[in-house]
Every structure is written in structure tokens, then in C-alpha cells.
mmCIF file of C-alpha atoms in Angstrom:
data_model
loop_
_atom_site.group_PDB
_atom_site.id
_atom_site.type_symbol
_atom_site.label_atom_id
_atom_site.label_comp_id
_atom_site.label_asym_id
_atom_site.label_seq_id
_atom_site.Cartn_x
_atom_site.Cartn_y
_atom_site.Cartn_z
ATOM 1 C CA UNK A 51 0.000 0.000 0.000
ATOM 2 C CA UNK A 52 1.843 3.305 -0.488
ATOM 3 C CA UNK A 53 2.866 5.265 1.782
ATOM 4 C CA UNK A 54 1.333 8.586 3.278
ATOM 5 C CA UNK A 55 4.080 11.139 1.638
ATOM 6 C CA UNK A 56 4.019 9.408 -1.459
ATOM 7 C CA UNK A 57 -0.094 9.728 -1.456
ATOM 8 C CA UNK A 58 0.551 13.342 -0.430
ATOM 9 C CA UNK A 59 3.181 13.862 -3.399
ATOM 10 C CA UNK A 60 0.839 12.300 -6.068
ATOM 11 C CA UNK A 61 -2.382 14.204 -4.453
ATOM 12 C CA UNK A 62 -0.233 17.589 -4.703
ATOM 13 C CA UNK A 63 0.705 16.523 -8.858
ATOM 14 C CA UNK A 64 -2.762 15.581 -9.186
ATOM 15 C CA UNK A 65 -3.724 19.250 -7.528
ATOM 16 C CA UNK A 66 -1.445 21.408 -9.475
ATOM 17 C CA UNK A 67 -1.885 19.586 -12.829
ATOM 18 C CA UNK A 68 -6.110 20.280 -13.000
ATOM 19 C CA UNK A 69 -5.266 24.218 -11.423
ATOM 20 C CA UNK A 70 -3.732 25.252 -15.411
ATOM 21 C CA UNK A 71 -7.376 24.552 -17.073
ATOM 22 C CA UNK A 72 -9.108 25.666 -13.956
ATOM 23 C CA UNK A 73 -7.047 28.887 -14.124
ATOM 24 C CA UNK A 74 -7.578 28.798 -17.703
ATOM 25 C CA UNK A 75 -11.569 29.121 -17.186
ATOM 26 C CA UNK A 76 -11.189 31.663 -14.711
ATOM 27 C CA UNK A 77 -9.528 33.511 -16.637
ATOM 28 C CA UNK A 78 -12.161 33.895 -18.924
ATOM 29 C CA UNK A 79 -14.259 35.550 -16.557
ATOM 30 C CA UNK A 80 -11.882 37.675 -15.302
ATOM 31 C CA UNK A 81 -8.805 38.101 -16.939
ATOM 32 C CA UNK A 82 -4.855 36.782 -15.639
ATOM 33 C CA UNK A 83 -3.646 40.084 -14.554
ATOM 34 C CA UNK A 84 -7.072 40.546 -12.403
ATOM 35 C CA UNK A 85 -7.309 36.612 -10.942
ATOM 36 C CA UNK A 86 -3.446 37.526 -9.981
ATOM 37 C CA UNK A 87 -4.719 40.563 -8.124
ATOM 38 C CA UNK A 88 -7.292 39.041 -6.255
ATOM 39 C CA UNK A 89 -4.946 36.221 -5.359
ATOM 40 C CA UNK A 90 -2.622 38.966 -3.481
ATOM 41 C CA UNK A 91 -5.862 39.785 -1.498
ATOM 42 C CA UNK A 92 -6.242 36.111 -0.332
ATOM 43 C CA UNK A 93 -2.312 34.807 -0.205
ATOM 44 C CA UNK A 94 -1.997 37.670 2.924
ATOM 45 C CA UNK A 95 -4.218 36.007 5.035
ATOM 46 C CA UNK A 96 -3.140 32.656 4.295
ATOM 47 C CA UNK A 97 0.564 33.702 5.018
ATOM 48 C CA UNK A 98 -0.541 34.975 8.677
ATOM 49 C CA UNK A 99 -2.148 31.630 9.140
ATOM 50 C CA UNK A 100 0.828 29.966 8.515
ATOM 51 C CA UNK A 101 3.093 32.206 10.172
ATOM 52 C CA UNK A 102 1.129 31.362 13.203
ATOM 53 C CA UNK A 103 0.515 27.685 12.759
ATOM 54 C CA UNK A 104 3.973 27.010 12.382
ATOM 55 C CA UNK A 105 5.752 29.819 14.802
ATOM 56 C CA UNK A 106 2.414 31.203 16.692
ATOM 57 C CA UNK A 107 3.820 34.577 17.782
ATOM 58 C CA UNK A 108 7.219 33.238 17.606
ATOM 59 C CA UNK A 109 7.884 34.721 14.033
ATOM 60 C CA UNK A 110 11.546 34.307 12.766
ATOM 61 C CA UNK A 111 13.115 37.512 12.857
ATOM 62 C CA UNK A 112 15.164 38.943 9.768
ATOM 63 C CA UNK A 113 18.014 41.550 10.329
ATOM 64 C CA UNK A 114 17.836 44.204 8.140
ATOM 65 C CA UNK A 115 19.965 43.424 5.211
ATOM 66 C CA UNK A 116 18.344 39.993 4.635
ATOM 67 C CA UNK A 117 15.191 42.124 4.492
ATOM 68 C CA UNK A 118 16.300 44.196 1.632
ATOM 69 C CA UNK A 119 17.482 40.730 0.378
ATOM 70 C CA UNK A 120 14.232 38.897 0.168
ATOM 71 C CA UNK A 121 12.798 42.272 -1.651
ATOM 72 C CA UNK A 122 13.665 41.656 -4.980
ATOM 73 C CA UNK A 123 12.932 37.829 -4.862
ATOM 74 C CA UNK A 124 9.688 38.690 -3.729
ATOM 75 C CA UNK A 125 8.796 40.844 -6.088
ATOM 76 C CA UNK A 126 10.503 39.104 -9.333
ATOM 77 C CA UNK A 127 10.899 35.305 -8.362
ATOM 78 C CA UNK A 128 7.102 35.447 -6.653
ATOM 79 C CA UNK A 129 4.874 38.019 -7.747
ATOM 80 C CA UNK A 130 6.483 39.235 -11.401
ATOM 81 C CA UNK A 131 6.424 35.433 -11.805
ATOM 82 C CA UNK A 132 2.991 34.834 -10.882
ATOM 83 C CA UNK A 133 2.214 37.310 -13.090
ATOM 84 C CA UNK A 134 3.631 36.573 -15.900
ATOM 85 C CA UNK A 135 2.825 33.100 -15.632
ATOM 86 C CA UNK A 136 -0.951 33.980 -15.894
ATOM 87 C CA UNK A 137 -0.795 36.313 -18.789
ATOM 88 C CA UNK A 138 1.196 33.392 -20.896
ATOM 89 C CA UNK A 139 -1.017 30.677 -19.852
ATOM 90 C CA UNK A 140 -3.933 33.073 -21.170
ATOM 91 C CA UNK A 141 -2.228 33.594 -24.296
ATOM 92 C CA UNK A 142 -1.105 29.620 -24.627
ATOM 93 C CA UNK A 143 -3.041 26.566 -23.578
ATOM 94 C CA UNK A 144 -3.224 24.378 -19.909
ATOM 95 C CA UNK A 145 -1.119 21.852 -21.129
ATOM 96 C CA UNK A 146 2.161 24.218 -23.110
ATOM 97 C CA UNK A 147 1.577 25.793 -19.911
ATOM 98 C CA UNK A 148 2.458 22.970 -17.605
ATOM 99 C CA UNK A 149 5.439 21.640 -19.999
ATOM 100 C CA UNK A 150 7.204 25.054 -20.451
ATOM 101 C CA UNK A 151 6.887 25.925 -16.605
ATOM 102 C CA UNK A 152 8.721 22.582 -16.108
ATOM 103 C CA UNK A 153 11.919 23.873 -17.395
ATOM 104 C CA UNK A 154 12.806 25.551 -14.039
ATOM 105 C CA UNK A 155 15.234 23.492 -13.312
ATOM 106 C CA UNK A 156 17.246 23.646 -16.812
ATOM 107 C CA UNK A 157 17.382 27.637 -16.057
ATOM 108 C CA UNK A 158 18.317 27.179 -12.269
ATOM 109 C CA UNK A 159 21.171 24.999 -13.644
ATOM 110 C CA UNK A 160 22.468 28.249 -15.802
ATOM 111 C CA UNK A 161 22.275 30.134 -13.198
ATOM 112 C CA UNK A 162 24.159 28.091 -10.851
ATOM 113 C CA UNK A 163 26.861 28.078 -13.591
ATOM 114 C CA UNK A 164 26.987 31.435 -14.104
ATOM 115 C CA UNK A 165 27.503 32.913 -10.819
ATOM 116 C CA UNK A 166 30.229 30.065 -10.640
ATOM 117 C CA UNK A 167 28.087 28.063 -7.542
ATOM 118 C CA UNK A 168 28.410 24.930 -9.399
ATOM 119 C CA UNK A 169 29.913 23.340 -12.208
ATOM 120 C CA UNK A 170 27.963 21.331 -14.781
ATOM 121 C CA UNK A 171 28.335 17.459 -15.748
ATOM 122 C CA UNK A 172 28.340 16.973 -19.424
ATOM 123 C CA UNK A 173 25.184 15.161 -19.049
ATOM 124 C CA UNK A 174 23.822 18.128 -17.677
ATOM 125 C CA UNK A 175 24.355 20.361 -20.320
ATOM 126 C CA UNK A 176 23.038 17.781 -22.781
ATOM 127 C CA UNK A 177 19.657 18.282 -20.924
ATOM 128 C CA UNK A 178 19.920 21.700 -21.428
ATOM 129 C CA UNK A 179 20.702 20.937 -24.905
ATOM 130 C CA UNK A 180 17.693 18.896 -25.550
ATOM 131 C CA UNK A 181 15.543 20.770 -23.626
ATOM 132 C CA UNK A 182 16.401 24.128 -25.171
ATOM 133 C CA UNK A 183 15.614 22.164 -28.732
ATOM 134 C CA UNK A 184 12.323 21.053 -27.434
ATOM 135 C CA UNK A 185 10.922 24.290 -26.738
ATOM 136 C CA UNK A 186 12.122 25.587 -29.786
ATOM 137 C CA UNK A 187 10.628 22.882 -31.812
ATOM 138 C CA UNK A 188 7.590 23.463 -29.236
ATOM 139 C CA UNK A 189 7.465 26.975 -30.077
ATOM 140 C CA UNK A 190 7.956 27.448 -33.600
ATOM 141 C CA UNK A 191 5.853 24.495 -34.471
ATOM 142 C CA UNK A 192 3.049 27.311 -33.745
ATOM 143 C CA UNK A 193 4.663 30.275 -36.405
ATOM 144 C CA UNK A 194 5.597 28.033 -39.200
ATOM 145 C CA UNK A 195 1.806 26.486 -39.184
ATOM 146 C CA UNK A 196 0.495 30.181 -40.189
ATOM 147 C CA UNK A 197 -2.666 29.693 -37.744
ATOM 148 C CA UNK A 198 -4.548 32.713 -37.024
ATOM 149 C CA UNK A 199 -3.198 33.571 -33.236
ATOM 150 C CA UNK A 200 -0.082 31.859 -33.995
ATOM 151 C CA UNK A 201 1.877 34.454 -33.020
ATOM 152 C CA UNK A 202 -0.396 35.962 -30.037
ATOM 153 C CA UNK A 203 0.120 31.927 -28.598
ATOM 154 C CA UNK A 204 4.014 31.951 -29.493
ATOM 155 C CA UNK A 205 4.233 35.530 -27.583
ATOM 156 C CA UNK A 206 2.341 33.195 -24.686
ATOM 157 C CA UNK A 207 4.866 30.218 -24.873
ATOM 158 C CA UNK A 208 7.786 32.908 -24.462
ATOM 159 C CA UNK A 209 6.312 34.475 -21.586
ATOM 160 C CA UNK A 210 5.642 31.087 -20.132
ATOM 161 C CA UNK A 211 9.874 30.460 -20.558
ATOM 162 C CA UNK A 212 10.531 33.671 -18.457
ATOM 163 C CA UNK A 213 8.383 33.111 -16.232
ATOM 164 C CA UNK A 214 10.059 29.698 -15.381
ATOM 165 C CA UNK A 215 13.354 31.599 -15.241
ATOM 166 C CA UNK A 216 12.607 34.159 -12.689
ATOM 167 C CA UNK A 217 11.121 31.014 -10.725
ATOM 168 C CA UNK A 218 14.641 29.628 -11.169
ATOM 169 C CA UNK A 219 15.955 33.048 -9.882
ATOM 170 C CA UNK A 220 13.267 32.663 -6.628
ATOM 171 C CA UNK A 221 14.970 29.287 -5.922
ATOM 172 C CA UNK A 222 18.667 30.331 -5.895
ATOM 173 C CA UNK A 223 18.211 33.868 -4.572
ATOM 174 C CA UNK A 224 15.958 32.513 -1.706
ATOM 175 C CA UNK A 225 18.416 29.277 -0.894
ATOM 176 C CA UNK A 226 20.025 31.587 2.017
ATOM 177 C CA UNK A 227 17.111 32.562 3.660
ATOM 178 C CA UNK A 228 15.332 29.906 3.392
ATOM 179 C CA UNK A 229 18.491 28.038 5.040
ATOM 180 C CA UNK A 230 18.762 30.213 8.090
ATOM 181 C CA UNK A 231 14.946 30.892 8.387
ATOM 182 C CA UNK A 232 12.689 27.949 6.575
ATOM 183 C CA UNK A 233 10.620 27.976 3.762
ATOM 184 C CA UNK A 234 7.690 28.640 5.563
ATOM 185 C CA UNK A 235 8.904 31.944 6.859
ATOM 186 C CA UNK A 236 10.920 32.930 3.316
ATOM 187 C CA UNK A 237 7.005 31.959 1.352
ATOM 188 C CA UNK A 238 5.157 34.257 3.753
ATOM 189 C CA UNK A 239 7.416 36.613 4.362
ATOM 190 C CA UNK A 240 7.640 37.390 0.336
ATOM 191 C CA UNK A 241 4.266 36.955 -0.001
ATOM 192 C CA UNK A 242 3.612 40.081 2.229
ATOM 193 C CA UNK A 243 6.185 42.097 1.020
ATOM 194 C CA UNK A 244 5.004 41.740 -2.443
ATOM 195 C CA UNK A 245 1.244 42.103 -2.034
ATOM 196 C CA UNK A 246 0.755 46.055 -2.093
ATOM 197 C CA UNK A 247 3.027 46.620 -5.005
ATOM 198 C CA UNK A 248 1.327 43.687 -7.271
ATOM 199 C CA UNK A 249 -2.382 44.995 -5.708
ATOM 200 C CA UNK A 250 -0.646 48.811 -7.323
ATOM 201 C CA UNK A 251 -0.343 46.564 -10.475
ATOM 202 C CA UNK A 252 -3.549 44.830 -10.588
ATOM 203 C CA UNK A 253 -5.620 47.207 -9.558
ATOM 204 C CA UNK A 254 -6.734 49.175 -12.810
ATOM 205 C CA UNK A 255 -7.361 45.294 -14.461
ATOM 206 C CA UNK A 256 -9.253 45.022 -11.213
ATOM 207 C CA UNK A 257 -11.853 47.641 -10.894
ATOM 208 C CA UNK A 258 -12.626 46.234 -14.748
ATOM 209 C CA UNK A 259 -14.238 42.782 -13.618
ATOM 210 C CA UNK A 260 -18.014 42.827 -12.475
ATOM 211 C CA UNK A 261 -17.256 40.735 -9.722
ATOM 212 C CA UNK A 262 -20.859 41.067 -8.724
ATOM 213 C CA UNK A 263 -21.760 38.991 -11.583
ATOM 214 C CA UNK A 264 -19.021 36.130 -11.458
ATOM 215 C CA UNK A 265 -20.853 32.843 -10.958
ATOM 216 C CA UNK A 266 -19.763 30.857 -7.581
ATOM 217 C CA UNK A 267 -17.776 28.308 -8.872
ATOM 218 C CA UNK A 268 -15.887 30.968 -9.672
ATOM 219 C CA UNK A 269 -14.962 32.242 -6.328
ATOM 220 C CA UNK A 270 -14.551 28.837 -5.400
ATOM 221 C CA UNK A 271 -12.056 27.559 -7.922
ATOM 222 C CA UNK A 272 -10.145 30.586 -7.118
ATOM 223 C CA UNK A 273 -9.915 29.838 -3.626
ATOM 224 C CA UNK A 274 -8.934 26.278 -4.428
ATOM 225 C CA UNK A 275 -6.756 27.766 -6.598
ATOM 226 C CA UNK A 276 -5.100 29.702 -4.301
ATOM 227 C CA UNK A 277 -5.356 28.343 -1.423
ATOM 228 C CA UNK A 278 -5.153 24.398 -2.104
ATOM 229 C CA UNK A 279 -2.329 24.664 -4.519
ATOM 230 C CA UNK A 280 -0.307 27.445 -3.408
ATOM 231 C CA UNK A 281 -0.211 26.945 0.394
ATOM 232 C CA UNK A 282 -1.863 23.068 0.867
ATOM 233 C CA UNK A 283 -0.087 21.870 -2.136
ATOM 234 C CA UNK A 284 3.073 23.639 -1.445
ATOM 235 C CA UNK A 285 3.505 21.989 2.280
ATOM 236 C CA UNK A 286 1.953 18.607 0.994
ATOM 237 C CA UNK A 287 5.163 18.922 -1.300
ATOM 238 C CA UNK A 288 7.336 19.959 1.306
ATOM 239 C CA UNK A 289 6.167 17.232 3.444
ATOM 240 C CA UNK A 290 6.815 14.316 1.126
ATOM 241 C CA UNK A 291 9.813 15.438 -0.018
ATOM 242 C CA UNK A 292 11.042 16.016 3.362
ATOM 243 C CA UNK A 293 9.721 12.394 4.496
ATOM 244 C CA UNK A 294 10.799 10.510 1.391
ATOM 245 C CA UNK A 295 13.990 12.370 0.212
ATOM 246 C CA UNK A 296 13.887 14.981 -2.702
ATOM 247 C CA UNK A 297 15.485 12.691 -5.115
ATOM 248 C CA UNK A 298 12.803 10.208 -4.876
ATOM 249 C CA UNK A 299 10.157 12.793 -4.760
ATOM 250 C CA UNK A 300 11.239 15.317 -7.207
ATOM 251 C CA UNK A 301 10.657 13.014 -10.269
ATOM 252 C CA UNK A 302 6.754 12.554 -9.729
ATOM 253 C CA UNK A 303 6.591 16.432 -10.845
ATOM 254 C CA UNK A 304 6.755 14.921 -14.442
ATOM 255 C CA UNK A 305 3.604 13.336 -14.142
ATOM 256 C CA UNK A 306 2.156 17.134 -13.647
ATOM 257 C CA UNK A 307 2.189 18.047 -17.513
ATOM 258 C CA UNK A 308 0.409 14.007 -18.047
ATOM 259 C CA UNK A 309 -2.303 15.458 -15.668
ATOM 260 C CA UNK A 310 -2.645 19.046 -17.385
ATOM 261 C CA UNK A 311 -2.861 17.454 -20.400
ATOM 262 C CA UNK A 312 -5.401 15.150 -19.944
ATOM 263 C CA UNK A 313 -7.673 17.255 -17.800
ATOM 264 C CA UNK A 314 -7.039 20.052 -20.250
ATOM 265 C CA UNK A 315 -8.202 17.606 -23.152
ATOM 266 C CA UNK A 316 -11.371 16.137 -20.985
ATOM 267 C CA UNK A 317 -12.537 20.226 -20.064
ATOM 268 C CA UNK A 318 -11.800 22.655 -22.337
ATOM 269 C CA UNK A 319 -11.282 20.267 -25.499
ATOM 270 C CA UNK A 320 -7.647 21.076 -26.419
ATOM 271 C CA UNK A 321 -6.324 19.381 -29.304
ATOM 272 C CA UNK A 322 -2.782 17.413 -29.172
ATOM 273 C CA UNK A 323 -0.643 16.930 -32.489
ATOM 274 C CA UNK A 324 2.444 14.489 -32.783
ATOM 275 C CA UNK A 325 4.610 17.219 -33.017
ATOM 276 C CA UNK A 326 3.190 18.649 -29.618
ATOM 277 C CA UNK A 327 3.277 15.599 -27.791
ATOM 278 C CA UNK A 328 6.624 14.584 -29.402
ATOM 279 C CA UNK A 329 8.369 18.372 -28.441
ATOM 280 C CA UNK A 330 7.062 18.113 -24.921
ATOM 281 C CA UNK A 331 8.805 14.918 -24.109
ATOM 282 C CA UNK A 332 11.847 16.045 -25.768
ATOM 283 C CA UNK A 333 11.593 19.337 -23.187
ATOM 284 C CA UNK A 334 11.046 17.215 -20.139
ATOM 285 C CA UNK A 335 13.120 14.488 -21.152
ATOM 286 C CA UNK A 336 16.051 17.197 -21.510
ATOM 287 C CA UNK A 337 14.868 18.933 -18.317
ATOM 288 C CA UNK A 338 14.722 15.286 -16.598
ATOM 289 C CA UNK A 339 18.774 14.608 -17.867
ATOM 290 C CA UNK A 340 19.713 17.933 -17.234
ATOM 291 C CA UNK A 341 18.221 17.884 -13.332
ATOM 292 C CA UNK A 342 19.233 13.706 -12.623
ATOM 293 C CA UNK A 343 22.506 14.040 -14.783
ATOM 294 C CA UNK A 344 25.031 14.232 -12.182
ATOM 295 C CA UNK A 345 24.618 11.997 -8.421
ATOM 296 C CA UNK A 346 24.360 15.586 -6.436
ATOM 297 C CA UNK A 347 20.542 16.227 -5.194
ATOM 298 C CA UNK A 348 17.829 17.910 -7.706
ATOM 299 C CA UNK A 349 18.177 21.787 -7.212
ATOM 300 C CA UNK A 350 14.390 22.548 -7.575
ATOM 301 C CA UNK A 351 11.097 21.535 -8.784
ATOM 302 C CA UNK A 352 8.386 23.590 -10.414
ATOM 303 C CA UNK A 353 5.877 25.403 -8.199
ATOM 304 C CA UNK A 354 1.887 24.955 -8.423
ATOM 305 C CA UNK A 355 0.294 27.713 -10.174
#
């Protein structure tokens, strides 16, 4: 019978894979720089009731400069990337969504290399080789078919790619804090710091949606949304990774894009061509090598959106 951190691990894939066409529909109702918005009105609250669930009024205490440090990875590696993951999952579809976002690792891998932390295996960089010609292939597949949108969806794809990068950037910016202080405390923490700029940003898309009118699945998808696979899903991962080792757990994130896929296919109908299918296990298959290609520990794992 499995185990209860492997059940938690493959509830949390199963949790973040149906959120991209659940996001998807929302969306549609309200727009991805609006559902991001009222996101930084519920993450708050949630962060306070973790704060206190794990520390009660004992709240890890930051000196100054690591303050000013966690700034700019809240703002860029959380909320710039929340953002930008919305707007290119509204321009692409659930399931390019969930494959492109998976290439975290390949970019926390460059960065690693280029500030010199670590030094790449040559099976390594043939991940990042195969990955980086899987999203090309992924991408251009779109432009050279001359379908109306193509470009709108290729614009979406790219956005998708940076928003995996400054993910990448949250994970190796964050490593020191989140070493001396947790990840609990490093998640909240960011997520408060960033809320009133991004609510500055979201705002005017904001005070656009008739919120009065939005049906109620749609308030409560978004609340799943946010809080069962940001916060639940995030310490279910947490947990069985912690319980069963990272290197066992990290692997079962695959499976996320299988989910995405299919749910994406069973609601909102999207269609899957041999060259799709056939780029996106190229991408993960590179991303796979270029994460498992040496015997040191994965560095990171894609969040839930």
C-alpha cells in the first residue's frame, strides 16, 4: 500500500496539474492580470495563518539586510512570476503551460553556472541541450503552421519560458534565507512584502471585472486555486519530499504536464498533435537529464500555479 508522503506527493501533482485549465476558465471571466490581483488579497491572510501555525507569535526575525534581500525575490521570483505566468497561460493553452513551466530546473542549472556556484556534468548540459531544442521545436511548431493567433500563442509560450526563469531566480536567490529561516517563513514573508506593489499593479485590471456577476464556482475555484495549490499543495510537497527524500520525490513532478494534459483535453477540449506531444517529451526528457545528470541532489522543482 503506499505510503502517506508518497499519497501526499501524487495528491499535490494531481492538484497542481487540474489548477492550469481551472485557471484557464477563470480567466475567462476575469482576466490573468485581475485573478493575480485578487490572489494577493487572499495569499496575505493565508501567510498569517501559517506564520502562526507554524511559529504562533514566535515569528523568525530577519536583520535588516536579509530584508532588503528577500525584496527583490519577492517581487521578481514570486509576484512578477505569478504574473507573468498567468498572462502566458492566457495567451497559450493548460497543457504548453504545464510543460514550459517545467523547465525551471534547466534555467536554475544556468544560473548556478553562471555565478560560478556549481559546475555542470556533461550530461547536464546535454539536458539543457535537448531541452532548449524542445521548446524551440515546441514553439515554432506554432509560427511556421500560419494559424490565425499563432503568433499571439508563441508571444504566450515565451512568456511562459521567463516566467520559469525568474522562478529559477526565486529558488537560488531565496536558498540563504530559506536556510537560516525555513521555507515557511521565506514563502510568507515574500508573499507580504510583495502584495501592495502587485495589488498597485492589478488594480486598474481590477476595478474592470463585475465581480458582482461572477458565478460561484468561480470564487470557489479561485480559492482552491489559491489556497489548495499554493499553500496546501506547497507543504503537501514539502512534506513528502522532506519524508521521502527529494530525489525520490522530485521526479513525480513529471507526471504534472500528463495530468494538465489530460484534464485540459477532458474540459476545455484542447487538441494534441504528434509534433506537440513529441516536443514536450523532448523538453522534459532534456529537463529530466539535465536535473538527474550528475549523483548531487535535484536543485528545484516547479511550483503549483
Amino acid at each position: 500500500m503506499p505510503s502517506l508522503p508518497l499519497l501526499a506527493a501524487l495528491a499535490t501533482i494531481l492538484v497542481w496539474g487540474l489548477n492550469f485549465p481551472l485557471q484557464k476558465a477563470l480567466f475567462g471571466l476575469m482576466g490573468p492580470v485581475a485573478f493575480v490581483g485578487l490572489r494577493y488579497l487572499i495569499a496575505p491572510v493565508c501567510s498569517v495563518l501559517l506564520l502562526w501555525v507554524y511559529f504562533r507569535w514566535n515569528w523568525p526575525r530577519l536583520a535588516r539586510a536579509e530584508w532588503w534581500k528577500l525584496l527583490p525575490v519577492a517581487l521578481f521570483g514570486q509576484a512578477l512570476h505569478l504574473v507573468l505566468a498567468a498572462v502566458g497561460l492566457q495567451g497559450s493553452t493548460p497543457f504548453s503551460a504545464s510543460v514550459l513551466l517545467a523547465c525551471g530546473p534547466v534555467f536554475t542549472l544556468l544560473i548556478l553556472r553562471s555565478l560560478g556556484v556549481e559546475r555542470l556534468a556533461w550530461a547536464q548540459w546535454l539536458g539543457v541541450a535537448v531541452a532548449a531544442a524542445g521548446a524551440l521545436a515546441y514553439t515554432a511548431d506554432k509560427l511556421l503552421g500560419g494559424q490565425p493567433g499563432a503568433w499571439a500563442a508563441s508571444a504566450g509560450d515565451g512568456v511562459l519560458l521567463l516566467a520559469a526563469a525568474l522562478f529559477s531566480y526565486y529558488s537560488v536567490a531565496s536558498k540563504p534565507l530559506i536556510q537560516a529561516h525555513g521555507g515557511v517563513a521565506v514563502l510568507a514573508y515574500g508573499t507580504l512584502l510583495g502584495t501592495l506593489p502587485t495589488l498597485a499593479y492589478c488594480a486598474p485590471s481590477m476595478a474592470a471585472v463585475p465581480w458582482g456577476q461572477l458565478p460561484a464556482w468561480a470564487w470557489a475555484g479561485t480559492l482552491w486555486s489559491v489556497i489548495g495549490g499554493g499553500f496546501i499543495g506547497w507543504l503537501a510537497w514539502g512534506y513528502a519530499g522532506a519524508q521521502r527524500g527529494v530525489g525520490r520525490t522530485a521526479p513525480l513532478i513529471y507526471l504534472m504536464p500528463v495530468v494538465a494534459g489530460l484534464s485540459s483535453w477532458f474540459f476545455v477540449d484542447e487538441a494534441f498533435s504528434l509534433h506537440k506531444l513529441g516536443s514536450a517529451v523532448l523538453i522534459l526528457a532534456g529537463v529530466a537529464l539535465a536535473q538527474f545528470g550528475s549523483r548531487k541532489p535535484p536543485i528545484d522543482s516547479p511550483p503549483g500555479e
